[in-house]
Amino acid sequence: MGVKAEEALEVSYEDLPMYLHANHSMYMDVDDATYYLTDVNDRYWRVQDTAVKNEKGHYVDCSALVPTISEFLDLPFVQGKSIADLFDSATFYASIKE
């Protein structure tokens, strides 16, 4: 789990899969909530809710695990909406590893 960068990323929807593949995670702000978009050992993808942490202090999953980035971008996770649905109203930030 990285730390959310202060400056927003300028990334297009078309570039999002390559960004995720290269960086493995990022933050997404939308509708007064922040989500962590991340892979699991570079094999599966999931969305996590940064407002909720488990007993280990890690963000809690709010989506199912899926094996491909294309499935991940179309996966409904908040009020039936996916990253693809929310992209135009979202702001993205790099995840900085400490």
C-alpha positions as semicolon CSV with decimal commas, in nm:
position;residue;x (nm);y (nm);z (nm)
1;M;0,000;0,000;0,000
2;G;0,150;0,328;-0,107
3;V;0,087;0,685;-0,004
4;K;-0,130;0,912;-0,217
5;A;0,072;1,172;-0,411
6;E;-0,026;1,535;-0,364
7;E;-0,037;1,624;-0,734
8;A;-0,302;1,479;-0,962
9;L;-0,198;1,265;-1,256
10;E;-0,282;1,362;-1,610
11;V;-0,379;1,025;-1,753
12;S;-0,628;0,949;-2,029
13;Y;-0,864;0,654;-2,014
14;E;-0,674;0,498;-2,302
15;D;-0,347;0,524;-2,105
16;L;-0,492;0,393;-1,779
17;P;-0,429;0,021;-1,849
18;M;-0,063;0,084;-1,933
19;Y;-0,020;0,306;-1,626
20;L;-0,165;0,038;-1,399
21;H;0,039;-0,237;-1,562
22;A;0,361;-0,038;-1,516
23;N;0,292;0,105;-1,168
24;H;0,065;-0,162;-1,010
25;S;-0,149;0,088;-0,819
26;M;-0,298;0,437;-0,802
27;Y;-0,554;0,638;-0,608
28;M;-0,886;0,759;-0,748
29;D;-1,093;1,039;-0,593
30;V;-1,459;1,050;-0,693
31;D;-1,775;1,176;-0,519
32;D;-1,596;1,271;-0,195
33;A;-1,442;0,921;-0,162
34;T;-1,094;0,788;-0,229
35;Y;-1,030;0,443;-0,371
36;Y;-0,705;0,252;-0,407
37;L;-0,676;0,069;-0,739
38;T;-0,421;-0,207;-0,702
39;D;-0,300;-0,548;-0,810
40;V;-0,248;-0,854;-0,595
41;N;0,095;-0,999;-0,670
42;D;0,068;-0,874;-1,030
43;R;-0,198;-1,139;-1,097
44;Y;-0,536;-1,002;-0,991
45;W;-0,685;-0,652;-0,963
46;R;-0,913;-0,499;-0,702
47;V;-1,055;-0,169;-0,576
48;Q;-1,013;-0,086;-0,209
49;D;-1,198;0,168;0,004
50;T;-0,946;0,396;0,178
51;A;-1,203;0,499;0,441
52;V;-1,216;0,147;0,586
53;K;-0,918;-0,045;0,724
54;N;-0,893;-0,399;0,856
55;E;-0,724;-0,514;1,177
56;K;-0,382;-0,501;1,004
57;G;-0,434;-0,139;0,899
58;H;-0,484;-0,224;0,531
59;Y;-0,761;-0,086;0,311
60;V;-1,064;-0,310;0,274
61;D;-1,163;-0,450;-0,067
62;C;-1,480;-0,307;-0,217
63;S;-1,467;-0,505;-0,542
64;A;-1,418;-0,862;-0,646
65;L;-1,078;-0,980;-0,766
66;V;-1,042;-1,009;-1,143
67;P;-0,746;-1,137;-1,346
68;T;-0,717;-0,872;-1,618
69;I;-0,699;-0,494;-1,627
70;S;-0,971;-0,479;-1,893
71;E;-1,210;-0,669;-1,663
72;F;-1,098;-0,449;-1,374
73;L;-1,186;-0,124;-1,552
74;D;-1,539;-0,252;-1,625
75;L;-1,599;-0,407;-1,282
76;P;-1,887;-0,241;-1,092
77;F;-1,779;-0,158;-0,736
78;V;-1,962;0,152;-0,611
79;Q;-2,336;0,196;-0,664
80;G;-2,312;-0,035;-0,967
81;K;-2,054;0,186;-1,138
82;S;-1,710;0,089;-1,268
83;I;-1,384;0,279;-1,312
84;A;-1,483;0,321;-1,678
85;D;-1,817;0,475;-1,573
86;L;-1,656;0,709;-1,319
87;F;-1,343;0,806;-1,513
88;D;-1,463;1,145;-1,641
89;S;-1,564;1,263;-1,293
90;A;-1,261;1,115;-1,112
91;T;-0,918;1,253;-1,028
92;F;-0,624;1,013;-1,020
93;Y;-0,308;1,023;-0,809
94;A;0,009;0,821;-0,809
95;S;0,070;0,577;-0,526
96;I;0,412;0,653;-0,380
97;K;0,595;0,365;-0,215
98;E;0,769;0,457;0,108
